[in-house]
N, CA and C of each residue as an Amber inpcrd file, in Angstrom:
protein
   576
 -92.9950000 -67.4440000 -52.2440000 -93.5580000 -66.3860000 -52.9580000
 -94.3370000 -65.3380000 -51.9750000 -95.0370000 -65.9460000 -51.0450000
 -95.7370000 -65.1000000 -50.2030000 -94.9410000 -64.2440000 -49.2280000
 -93.7910000 -64.8360000 -48.9790000 -92.7560000 -64.0150000 -48.0810000
 -92.2140000 -62.9550000 -48.9970000 -91.9490000 -63.2180000 -50.1790000
 -91.4500000 -62.1530000 -51.1240000 -92.4850000 -60.8980000 -51.1940000
 -93.6590000 -61.2310000 -51.3350000 -94.7940000 -60.2670000 -51.4210000
 -94.9240000 -59.4590000 -50.1010000 -94.7730000 -60.1590000 -49.0110000
 -94.7760000 -59.6230000 -47.7140000 -93.6820000 -58.6320000 -47.5860000
 -92.4330000 -59.0790000 -47.9080000 -91.2170000 -58.2780000 -47.9040000
 -91.4690000 -56.9560000 -48.7510000 -91.9590000 -57.0070000 -49.8900000
 -92.0880000 -55.7690000 -50.7490000 -93.1910000 -54.8730000 -50.1310000
 -94.1920000 -55.5080000 -49.5750000 -95.3000000 -54.6590000 -48.9810000
 -94.6330000 -53.8440000 -47.7800000 -93.8780000 -54.5760000 -46.9190000
 -93.2290000 -53.8270000 -45.8670000 -92.3020000 -52.7950000 -46.3550000
 -91.5060000 -53.0420000 -47.4120000 -90.5680000 -52.1210000 -47.8560000
 -91.3050000 -50.8590000 -48.4950000 -92.2920000 -51.0780000 -49.1240000
 -93.1340000 -50.0080000 -49.7570000 -93.7030000 -49.1460000 -48.7220000
 -94.3060000 -49.7660000 -47.5850000 -94.8690000 -48.9530000 -46.5520000
 -93.7980000 -48.1960000 -45.7510000 -92.7020000 -48.8720000 -45.5400000
 -91.6410000 -48.2060000 -44.7690000 -91.0050000 -47.0570000 -45.3870000
 -90.9800000 -47.1790000 -46.7090000 -90.3290000 -46.0560000 -47.5230000
 -91.2920000 -45.4440000 -48.6240000 -92.4780000 -45.1160000 -48.1360000
 -93.5090000 -44.6850000 -49.1140000 -93.1430000 -43.3340000 -49.7260000
 -92.4490000 -42.4710000 -49.0730000 -92.1200000 -41.1780000 -49.6560000
 -91.0360000 -41.4050000 -50.7990000 -90.0100000 -42.3000000 -50.4760000
 -88.9940000 -42.5710000 -51.5000000 -89.5080000 -43.3380000 -52.6280000
 -90.3740000 -44.1920000 -52.3180000 -90.9970000 -44.9680000 -53.3670000
 -91.8280000 -44.1040000 -54.3750000 -92.5150000 -43.0540000 -53.7480000
 -93.3160000 -42.2280000 -54.5700000 -92.3960000 -41.3740000 -55.5590000
 -91.2790000 -40.9090000 -55.0630000 -90.4130000 -40.2350000 -55.8270000
 -89.7950000 -41.0410000 -56.9080000 -89.4280000 -42.2950000 -56.5460000
 -88.8750000 -43.2420000 -57.5280000 -89.8760000 -43.4350000 -58.6720000
 -91.2270000 -43.6950000 -58.3640000 -92.0900000 -44.0050000 -59.3950000
 -92.3240000 -42.6940000 -60.2210000 -92.3210000 -41.4760000 -59.5930000
 -92.4320000 -40.2490000 -60.4310000 -91.3800000 -40.0490000 -61.3740000
 -90.0300000 -40.1870000 -60.8760000 -88.9070000 -40.1100000 -61.8180000
 -89.0420000 -41.1310000 -62.8810000 -89.3480000 -42.3440000 -62.5310000
 -89.3590000 -43.4170000 -63.5270000 -90.3930000 -43.1740000 -64.5120000
 -91.6100000 -42.6630000 -64.1960000 -92.6980000 -42.2560000 -65.1250000
 -92.1390000 -41.1530000 -66.0510000 -91.5120000 -40.1070000 -65.4380000
 -91.0720000 -38.9760000 -66.1650000 -90.0520000 -39.5100000 -67.2750000
 -89.1940000 -40.2730000 -66.8600000 -88.0160000 -40.7230000 -67.8430000
 -88.6660000 -41.6590000 -68.9490000 -89.5960000 -42.5130000 -68.4990000
 -90.3680000 -43.3180000 -69.4000000 -91.1920000 -42.5100000 -70.4500000
 -91.8530000 -41.4350000 -70.0040000 -92.6140000 -40.6280000 -70.9350000
 -91.7350000 -39.8550000 -71.7780000 -90.6760000 -39.1950000 -71.2220000
 -89.7270000 -38.4880000 -72.1010000 -89.1100000 -39.3410000 -73.0460000
 -88.6870000 -40.5660000 -72.6890000 -88.0080000 -41.4260000 -73.6320000
 -88.9770000 -41.8490000 -74.6300000 -90.2360000 -41.9860000 -74.3770000
 -91.2850000 -42.3440000 -75.3620000 -91.4800000 -41.2770000 -76.3400000
 -91.3360000 -39.9440000 -75.9420000 -91.4240000 -38.8800000 -76.8500000
 -90.2090000 -38.7730000 -77.7990000 -89.1720000 -39.0740000 -77.3100000
 -87.9000000 -39.0680000 -78.1660000 -87.9000000 -40.1420000 -79.1290000
 -88.3400000 -41.3370000 -78.7450000 -88.3990000 -42.5040000 -79.6280000
 -89.6000000 -42.1810000 -80.7280000 -90.6490000 -41.5850000 -80.3030000
 -91.7200000 -41.3620000 -81.2590000 -91.5390000 -40.0930000 -81.9740000
 -90.3880000 -39.4710000 -81.8750000 -89.9340000 -38.2470000 -82.4950000
 -90.8530000 -37.1240000 -82.2020000 -91.2440000 -37.0230000 -80.8740000
 -92.0800000 -36.0080000 -80.3950000 -91.3210000 -34.5670000 -80.4580000
 -92.1790000 -33.6060000 -80.5270000 -91.7010000 -32.2690000 -80.5910000
 -92.5190000 -31.2520000 -79.9390000 -91.9200000 -30.2870000 -79.3220000
 -92.8090000 -29.3870000 -78.6360000 -93.3320000 -28.2800000 -79.5970000
 -94.4460000 -27.7540000 -79.3630000 -95.0720000 -26.8650000 -80.3380000
 -95.2770000 -25.4920000 -79.5910000 -94.8260000 -24.4170000 -80.2580000
 -95.0040000 -23.0490000 -79.8260000 -96.5020000 -22.6010000 -79.9590000
 -96.7780000 -21.5460000 -79.4720000 -98.0590000 -20.9760000 -79.6080000
 -98.3650000 -20.8260000 -81.1250000 -99.6020000 -21.1140000 -81.6680000
 -99.8980000 -21.0510000 -82.9650000-100.0470000 -19.5630000 -83.4730000
-100.2730000 -18.7440000 -82.5500000-100.4930000 -17.2780000 -83.0520000
 -99.2360000 -16.4560000 -82.9860000 -98.0630000 -17.1310000 -82.7260000
 -96.7740000 -16.3610000 -82.6850000 -96.1170000 -16.6590000 -84.1000000
 -95.5460000 -15.5740000 -84.6530000 -94.8210000 -15.6650000 -85.9690000
 -93.4930000 -15.0790000 -85.7530000 -92.5130000 -15.6220000 -86.6900000
 -91.1500000 -15.0680000 -86.6710000 -91.1340000 -14.0770000 -87.8270000
 -90.6320000 -12.8890000 -87.4990000 -90.5720000 -11.8030000 -88.4880000
 -89.1150000 -11.2870000 -88.5480000 -88.5780000 -11.0800000 -89.6550000
 -87.2390000 -10.5350000 -89.8880000 -87.3610000  -8.9140000 -90.0580000
 -86.7550000  -8.1840000 -89.1790000 -86.8230000  -6.8010000 -89.2220000
 -85.5660000  -6.0800000 -89.7430000 -85.5660000  -5.2480000 -90.7170000
 -84.4080000  -4.5460000 -91.2970000 -84.6200000  -3.1750000 -91.1400000
 -83.7820000  -2.4840000 -90.3730000 -83.8330000  -1.0340000 -90.1760000
 -82.4180000  -0.4040000 -90.2380000 -82.1170000   0.4660000 -90.9770000
 -80.8630000   1.1570000 -91.0340000 -79.7030000   0.1340000 -91.1790000
 -79.8730000  -0.7840000 -92.0690000 -78.7390000  -1.7040000 -92.3200000
 -78.7560000  -2.9100000 -91.2990000 -79.4120000  -2.7490000 -90.1790000
 -79.4290000  -3.7570000 -89.0250000 -80.5610000  -4.7080000 -89.2920000
 -80.2900000  -5.9730000 -89.1240000 -81.2440000  -7.0460000 -89.3710000
 -81.2870000  -7.9690000 -88.0650000 -82.6430000  -8.2480000 -87.6900000
 -82.7870000  -9.1720000 -86.5290000 -84.1310000  -9.9510000 -86.7630000
 -84.1930000 -11.1370000 -86.2210000 -85.4510000 -11.8600000 -86.2670000
 -86.0030000 -11.8550000 -84.9330000 -87.3690000 -11.7980000 -84.8330000
 -88.0220000 -11.7780000 -83.6690000 -89.3440000 -12.3130000 -83.6670000
 -89.8470000 -12.9500000 -82.5960000 -91.3220000 -13.4030000 -82.5600000
 -92.2790000 -12.3670000 -82.2260000 -93.4570000 -12.5770000 -82.9150000
 -94.4690000 -11.5710000 -82.5810000 -95.8910000 -12.1100000 -82.7630000
 -96.7840000 -11.5420000 -81.9650000 -98.0660000 -11.8730000 -82.1270000
 -98.9860000 -10.8230000 -82.7900000 -98.2700000  -9.7640000 -83.2830000
 -98.9430000  -8.6510000 -83.8780000 -99.6660000  -9.1630000 -85.1540000
-100.7820000  -8.5250000 -85.5010000-101.5930000  -8.8910000 -86.6340000
-101.2460000  -8.1840000 -87.8610000-100.5820000  -6.9810000 -87.7840000
-100.3320000  -6.1540000 -88.8620000 -98.8550000  -5.7140000 -88.8030000
 -98.2360000  -5.2370000 -89.8570000 -96.8460000  -4.7850000 -89.9350000
 -96.8040000  -3.4900000 -88.9910000 -97.8480000  -2.6310000 -89.0180000
 -97.8980000  -1.4210000 -88.1870000 -97.7830000  -1.8060000 -86.6450000
 -98.6890000  -2.8290000 -86.1540000 -98.5550000  -3.2220000 -84.8550000
 -97.2840000  -3.8570000 -84.4690000 -96.6930000  -4.5790000 -85.4450000
 -95.3730000  -5.2260000 -85.1840000 -94.3770000  -4.2210000 -84.9310000
 -94.3840000  -3.0840000 -85.7090000 -93.2450000  -2.0390000 -85.6290000
 -93.4720000  -1.2960000 -84.3320000 -94.6950000  -1.0470000 -83.8890000
 -94.9850000  -0.5350000 -82.6310000 -94.4850000  -1.2940000 -81.5260000
 -94.7250000  -2.6590000 -81.5740000 -94.3220000  -3.5320000 -80.5520000
 -92.8100000  -3.6570000 -80.4240000 -92.0480000  -3.4490000 -81.5890000
 -90.7410000  -3.5780000 -81.5700000 -90.0730000  -2.3100000 -81.2560000
 -90.7980000  -1.2260000 -81.0250000 -90.3070000   0.0910000 -80.6910000
 -89.6410000   0.8510000 -81.7430000 -90.1540000   0.5230000 -83.0220000
 -89.5560000   1.2650000 -84.2410000 -90.5220000   2.2810000 -84.6720000
 -90.1690000   3.5820000 -84.6410000 -91.0040000   4.7130000 -85.1900000
 -90.7990000   4.9090000 -86.6060000 -91.8420000   5.1850000 -87.2980000
 -91.7180000   5.4340000 -88.7910000 -92.1150000   6.9600000 -89.0170000
 -91.2100000   7.7050000 -89.7480000 -91.3710000   9.0520000 -90.1050000
 -92.3460000   9.1100000 -91.3570000 -92.7550000  10.3880000 -91.5110000
 -93.7970000  10.7660000 -92.5520000 -93.2290000  10.2550000 -93.9730000
 -91.8490000  10.4410000 -94.2160000 -91.3380000  10.1960000 -95.5220000
 -90.5800000   8.8450000 -95.5420000 -90.5920000   8.1840000 -94.3750000
 -89.9500000   6.7640000 -94.4670000 -90.8780000   5.8710000 -95.2510000
 -90.2310000   4.7630000 -95.8340000 -90.8770000   3.8960000 -96.5820000
 -90.8420000   2.3890000 -95.8350000 -91.8630000   1.8160000 -95.6830000
 -92.0350000   0.4800000 -94.9880000 -92.5320000  -0.5210000 -96.0680000
 -91.6830000  -1.6150000 -96.1810000 -92.0180000  -2.7300000 -97.1440000
 -92.2600000  -3.9220000 -96.2510000 -93.2720000  -4.6740000 -96.4310000
 -94.6280000  -4.4040000 -97.1040000 -95.2820000  -3.2580000 -96.3380000
 -96.4110000  -2.8000000 -96.8950000 -97.1710000  -1.5770000 -96.3800000
 -97.6370000  -1.7990000 -94.8790000 -97.7550000  -0.7530000 -94.1710000
 -98.1330000  -0.8290000 -92.6730000 -99.4440000  -1.6680000 -92.4520000
-100.4760000  -1.6540000 -93.4480000-101.6720000  -2.3880000 -93.2280000
-101.4880000  -3.8190000 -93.5840000-100.3820000  -4.2530000 -94.0680000
-100.2390000  -5.6860000 -94.5030000-100.4310000  -6.5830000 -93.2120000
-101.2420000  -7.7000000 -93.3900000-101.3510000  -8.5790000 -92.3170000
-100.2340000  -9.5500000 -92.2310000 -99.8430000  -9.9360000 -91.0170000
 -98.7970000 -10.8890000 -90.7470000 -99.4630000 -12.2880000 -90.6870000
 -99.4310000 -13.0510000 -91.7150000-100.1490000 -14.3160000 -91.7000000
 -99.3430000 -15.5690000 -91.4460000 -98.0350000 -15.4650000 -91.8940000
 -97.0340000 -16.6290000 -91.8780000 -95.7690000 -16.2360000 -91.3140000
 -94.9800000 -17.2530000 -90.9190000 -93.5730000 -17.0280000 -90.5150000
 -92.7510000 -16.6040000 -91.7570000 -91.5780000 -16.0390000 -91.4900000
 -90.6000000 -15.7550000 -92.5830000 -90.8500000 -14.3880000 -93.2230000
 -91.8490000 -13.6570000 -92.8440000 -92.0340000 -12.3210000 -93.5380000
 -90.8620000 -11.3840000 -93.1330000 -90.4500000 -10.5400000 -94.1380000
 -89.3990000  -9.5940000 -93.6860000 -90.0160000  -8.1550000 -93.8130000
 -89.8730000  -7.4210000 -92.7930000 -90.3090000  -6.0090000 -92.7680000
 -89.0910000  -5.1080000 -92.8100000 -89.0690000  -4.2600000 -93.8510000
 -87.9000000  -3.3320000 -94.0530000 -88.3420000  -1.9510000 -93.9470000
 -87.5740000  -1.1340000 -93.1190000 -87.9000000   0.2820000 -92.9960000
 -86.7090000   0.9210000 -93.6890000 -87.0670000   1.8080000 -94.6150000
 -86.0390000   2.6800000 -95.3020000 -86.3090000   4.0440000 -94.8020000
 -85.2090000   4.6320000 -94.2430000 -85.3010000   5.9350000 -93.5480000
 -85.1280000   7.0090000 -94.6460000 -85.9220000   8.0340000 -94.5310000
 -85.7940000   9.2110000 -95.4960000 -84.7040000  10.0390000 -95.1720000
 -83.9620000  10.5450000 -96.1420000 -82.9250000  11.4620000 -96.0360000
 -83.0330000  12.7290000 -97.0300000 -82.5440000  13.8380000 -96.6290000
 -82.5570000  14.9640000 -97.4520000 -81.8050000  14.8770000 -98.7920000
 -82.4090000  15.1880000 -99.9480000 -81.7510000  15.2300000-101.1510000
 -82.0330000  16.4830000-101.9420000 -81.0410000  17.2090000-102.4420000
 -81.3330000  18.3690000-103.3070000 -81.1330000  17.9740000-104.7090000
 -82.1860000  18.0910000-105.5610000 -82.1630000  17.7190000-107.0260000
 -81.7370000  18.9610000-107.7070000 -80.5970000  18.9330000-108.4680000
 -80.1310000  20.0830000-109.3340000 -80.2860000  19.6970000-110.7540000
 -81.3310000  20.3210000-111.2950000 -81.6920000  20.0540000-112.7240000
 -81.4710000  21.4110000-113.5420000 -80.2250000  21.6030000-114.0220000
 -79.9400000  22.8240000-114.6400000 -79.8820000  23.9380000-113.6780000
 -80.7510000  24.9970000-113.9130000 -80.9200000  26.1760000-112.9940000
 -81.9430000  25.9140000-111.9640000 -82.7040000  24.7700000-111.8860000
 -83.5810000  24.6590000-110.9010000 -83.1340000  23.6430000-109.8130000
 -83.5260000  23.9650000-108.6220000 -83.1880000  23.1890000-107.3880000
 -84.5320000  22.7300000-106.7550000 -84.6090000  21.5290000-106.2990000
 -85.7450000  21.0450000-105.6480000 -85.2390000  20.0750000-104.5360000
 -85.8190000  20.4920000-103.3180000 -85.3200000  19.7040000-102.0000000
 -86.4650000  18.6730000-101.6550000 -86.0470000  17.4840000-101.5260000
 -87.0480000  16.3880000-101.1110000 -86.3790000  15.5780000 -99.9820000
 -87.3080000  14.9330000 -99.1980000 -87.0540000  13.8820000 -98.3610000
 -87.3970000  12.6320000 -98.9070000 -86.4060000  11.7760000 -99.0860000
 -86.7480000  10.4730000 -99.8900000 -86.0700000   9.2510000 -99.1920000
 -86.7070000   8.2000000 -99.2170000 -86.0740000   6.8360000 -98.6580000
 -85.2430000   6.1620000 -99.7440000 -85.4290000   6.5430000-101.0460000
 -84.9100000   5.8280000-101.9680000 -83.3100000   5.9990000-102.1510000
 -82.7230000   5.0460000-102.8300000 -81.2910000   5.0690000-102.8600000
 -80.5840000   5.1960000-104.1560000 -81.4150000   5.0170000-105.3130000
 -80.8260000   5.2460000-106.5540000 -81.3130000   6.5660000-107.1920000
 -80.5210000   7.1470000-108.0410000 -80.8970000   8.4670000-108.5730000
 -82.2180000   8.4690000-109.3960000 -82.3490000   7.3520000-110.1280000
 -83.6080000   7.3140000-110.8640000 -84.8470000   7.2590000-109.9950000
 -84.7860000   6.4880000-108.8430000 -85.9440000   6.4120000-107.9640000
 -86.2090000   7.7040000-107.2430000 -85.0990000   8.4320000-106.8540000
 -85.2550000   9.7650000-106.2260000 -85.9090000  10.7420000-107.2650000
 -85.4560000  10.7620000-108.4980000 -86.0610000  11.6890000-109.3780000
 -87.5320000  11.3280000-109.7680000 -87.7910000   9.9280000-109.8190000
 -89.1860000   9.5950000-110.1750000 -90.0950000   9.9870000-109.0990000
 -89.7150000   9.7320000-107.7770000 -90.4560000  10.1550000-106.6690000
 -90.7650000  11.6220000-106.5750000 -89.7540000  12.3820000-106.9490000
 -89.8380000  13.8060000-106.8770000 -90.7240000  14.4170000-108.1110000
 -91.0690000  13.5030000-108.9650000 -91.8440000  13.8890000-110.1680000
 -91.0040000  14.5050000-111.2540000 -89.6500000  14.3690000-111.2610000
 -88.8020000  14.9230000-112.3520000 -88.7180000  13.8340000-113.4270000
 -89.0660000  14.2660000-114.5320000 -89.0300000  13.3210000-115.7010000
 -87.6350000  13.2750000-116.2120000 -87.1060000  12.1300000-116.4690000
 -85.7380000  11.9310000-116.9550000 -85.8160000  10.9120000-118.0450000
 -84.7860000  10.9110000-118.8660000 -84.6510000   9.8860000-119.9820000
 -83.5230000   9.0900000-119.8270000 -83.4610000   7.9640000-120.3870000
 -82.4250000   7.0350000-120.1530000 -81.0300000   7.5700000-120.5550000
 -81.0680000   8.4640000-121.4400000 -79.7720000   9.0810000-121.9450000
 -79.2100000  10.2010000-120.8950000 -80.0630000  10.7130000-120.0420000
 -79.7150000  11.6140000-119.0020000 -78.6890000  10.9820000-118.0410000
 -77.7230000  11.8200000-117.5520000 -76.8100000  11.2800000-116.5360000
 -77.3410000  11.8680000-115.2340000 -77.5780000  10.9310000-114.1960000
 -77.9900000  11.1910000-112.8810000 -76.8950000  10.8150000-111.9690000
 -76.4440000  11.7480000-111.1250000 -75.3510000  11.3790000-110.2560000
 -75.5110000  11.9710000-108.7950000 -75.3280000  11.1780000-107.8110000
 -75.2920000  11.5720000-106.5200000 -73.9440000  12.2250000-106.1390000
 -73.8900000  13.4420000-105.5290000 -72.6710000  14.0470000-105.0620000
 -72.8530000  14.4660000-103.6230000 -71.8570000  14.2130000-102.8500000
 -71.9720000  14.5900000-101.3400000 -71.7350000  16.0310000-101.2900000
 -72.4380000  16.7950000-100.4300000 -72.2280000  18.1350000-100.1720000
 -70.9740000  18.3010000 -99.3390000 -70.0320000  19.1220000 -99.8920000
 -68.7340000  19.2470000 -99.0580000 -68.8740000  20.4200000 -97.9660000
 -69.4640000  21.4670000 -98.4230000 -69.5570000  22.5940000 -97.4350000
 -70.9950000  22.9460000 -97.4290000 -71.8560000  22.4120000 -96.5710000
 -73.2260000  22.6440000 -96.5160000 -73.5280000  24.0200000 -96.0420000
 -72.7300000  24.6490000 -95.2910000 -72.9600000  26.0630000 -94.7060000
 -72.8860000  27.0200000 -95.9580000 -71.8980000  26.9600000 -96.7910000
 -71.8240000  27.8800000 -97.9960000 -72.8530000  27.5690000 -99.0830000
 -73.0270000  26.2280000 -99.3350000 -74.0150000  25.9000000-100.4080000
 -75.4150000  25.8370000 -99.9070000 -75.6180000  25.8570000 -98.5180000
 -76.9250000  25.8130000 -97.9390000 -77.7440000  24.5770000 -98.5230000
 -76.9590000  23.5130000 -98.6610000 -77.5450000  22.2050000 -99.0660000
 -77.2500000  21.1460000 -98.0650000 -78.3090000  20.5400000 -97.5010000
 -78.0820000  19.6710000 -96.4740000 -78.3880000  18.2070000 -97.0600000
 -77.4140000  17.2400000 -96.8020000 -77.5810000  15.8350000 -97.4090000
 -76.9710000  15.8370000 -98.8140000 -77.2790000  14.9370000 -99.7100000
 -76.8260000  14.6970000-100.8990000 -77.3590000  15.4970000-101.9700000
 -76.5980000  15.7440000-102.9940000 -77.0910000  16.3500000-104.2350000
 -77.3750000  15.3400000-105.2340000 -78.3550000  15.5440000-105.9260000
 -78.5580000  14.6550000-107.2780000 -78.4640000  15.6160000-108.3500000
 -77.3780000  15.6010000-109.1030000 -77.1600000  16.3980000-110.3010000
 -77.6730000  15.6090000-111.4900000 -78.5300000  16.3440000-112.2260000
 -79.0190000  15.8240000-113.5920000 -78.4050000  16.4860000-114.6200000
 -77.6430000  15.8000000-115.4290000 -76.9790000  16.3520000-116.7030000
 -77.7580000  15.8720000-117.8240000 -78.5890000  16.6990000-118.3810000
 -79.5890000  16.3700000-119.4490000 -78.9230000  16.1010000-120.7930000
 -79.2930000  15.1430000-121.4780000 -78.7790000  14.8980000-122.7920000
 -79.5830000  15.8600000-123.6870000 -78.9480000  16.2760000-124.8140000
 -79.5630000  17.2180000-125.7510000 -80.3530000  16.5020000-126.7360000
 -81.6070000  16.8960000-126.9890000 -82.4250000  16.2670000-127.9370000
 -82.0020000  16.7620000-129.3740000 -81.8360000  15.8030000-130.2400000
 -81.5580000  16.1710000-131.6850000 -82.4510000  15.4000000-132.5550000
 -82.9430000  16.1640000-133.5830000 -83.8550000  15.5570000-134.4740000
 -83.1060000  15.0810000-135.7950000 -83.3190000  13.8030000-136.1620000
 -82.3560000  13.3810000-137.3250000 -83.3800000  12.8790000-138.3950000
 -83.1210000  13.0610000-139.6860000 -83.8280000  12.4930000-140.7780000
 -82.8050000  12.1570000-141.7450000 -82.6760000  10.7820000-141.9860000
 -81.7820000  10.2990000-142.8940000 -82.3530000   9.8870000-144.1690000
 -81.8880000  10.2020000-145.3280000 -82.3850000   9.8490000-146.6380000
 -83.8740000   9.8460000-146.8230000 -84.4530000  10.9580000-146.3240000
 -85.9320000  11.1130000-146.4410000 -86.8230000  10.4150000-145.6310000
 -86.2470000   9.6490000-144.6860000 -87.1720000   8.9400000-143.6440000
 -87.7750000   9.9170000-142.6370000 -88.8910000   9.5120000-142.0680000
 -89.4890000  10.5490000-141.0640000 -88.4590000  10.8510000-139.8730000
 -88.5540000  12.0770000-139.6070000 -87.6680000  12.5470000-138.4970000
 -87.7910000  11.7990000-137.2070000 -86.7340000  11.5190000-136.6240000
 -86.6590000  10.8770000-135.1880000 -85.8520000  11.6950000-134.3080000
 -86.3150000  11.7730000-133.0200000 -85.5670000  12.4670000-132.0270000
 -84.6600000  11.5580000-131.2560000 -83.4150000  11.9670000-131.0220000
 -82.4260000  11.1600000-130.2560000 -82.0270000  12.2070000-129.2350000
 -81.4570000  11.6220000-128.1260000 -80.9330000  12.4040000-127.0150000
 -79.4040000  12.0160000-126.9230000 -78.5700000  12.9430000-126.7410000
 -77.1080000  12.7370000-126.8160000 -76.2740000  13.6150000-125.8950000
 -75.0670000  13.1740000-125.5310000 -74.1710000  14.0910000-124.9030000
 -73.0330000  14.4030000-125.8300000 -73.1900000  13.9460000-127.0870000
 -72.1250000  14.2760000-128.0990000 -72.0870000  15.7860000-128.3700000
 -70.8660000  16.2760000-128.5750000 -70.7090000  17.6380000-128.8770000
 -70.7960000  18.0780000-130.3320000 -70.5170000  17.1350000-131.2160000
 -70.5580000  17.3220000-132.6600000 -71.5140000  16.3540000-133.3800000
 -71.9120000  16.7550000-134.5620000 -72.6960000  15.7780000-135.3160000
 -71.8790000  14.5380000-135.7740000 -70.6190000  14.6930000-136.0020000
 -69.7590000  13.6650000-136.1780000 -69.7910000  12.5330000-135.0970000
 -69.7040000  13.0490000-133.7690000 -69.6770000  12.2100000-132.6580000
 -71.0030000  11.5210000-132.4500000 -72.2140000  12.2200000-132.8620000
 -73.5150000  11.6960000-132.7340000 -73.5910000  10.5380000-133.5370000
């Protein structure tokens, strides 16, 4: 037994560099294996959040350490115009993973309501939202339709047109009941 110990001692001293590498590799493998067995996992920085960004129909997820939506958009290189809409608001704090930041770009829309025309810049996509943002009161019976401008040079209208076809208000009183106002696109009393 003493000869065996003497042999090991000589071997270790003769190959000290190789022995050091062997011990280091063995310790690394043992430690890494221990993490796998113990279901260890690496942890990212706790102040980094994953945010989904949607701009102009494009979506991408990215990590950020920004504290607010405004700071996140600046760090992502996304500029926001005066009439653009950001959801959630620019002042919203980013506290958790999984938040979605949506930037809706404003576009020119000309609202044609009978003889009046109103030009607005709006990020909204439905006729009702555009009219409401412009302060144009509409009723559920009114027809609101987007129409693309075919010849913007002649019409002097850039972007889409929102045409409002108003329903006609009609007051009806049946069999002595109090009068009620209805709105309709019917042309005759019979159709109404």
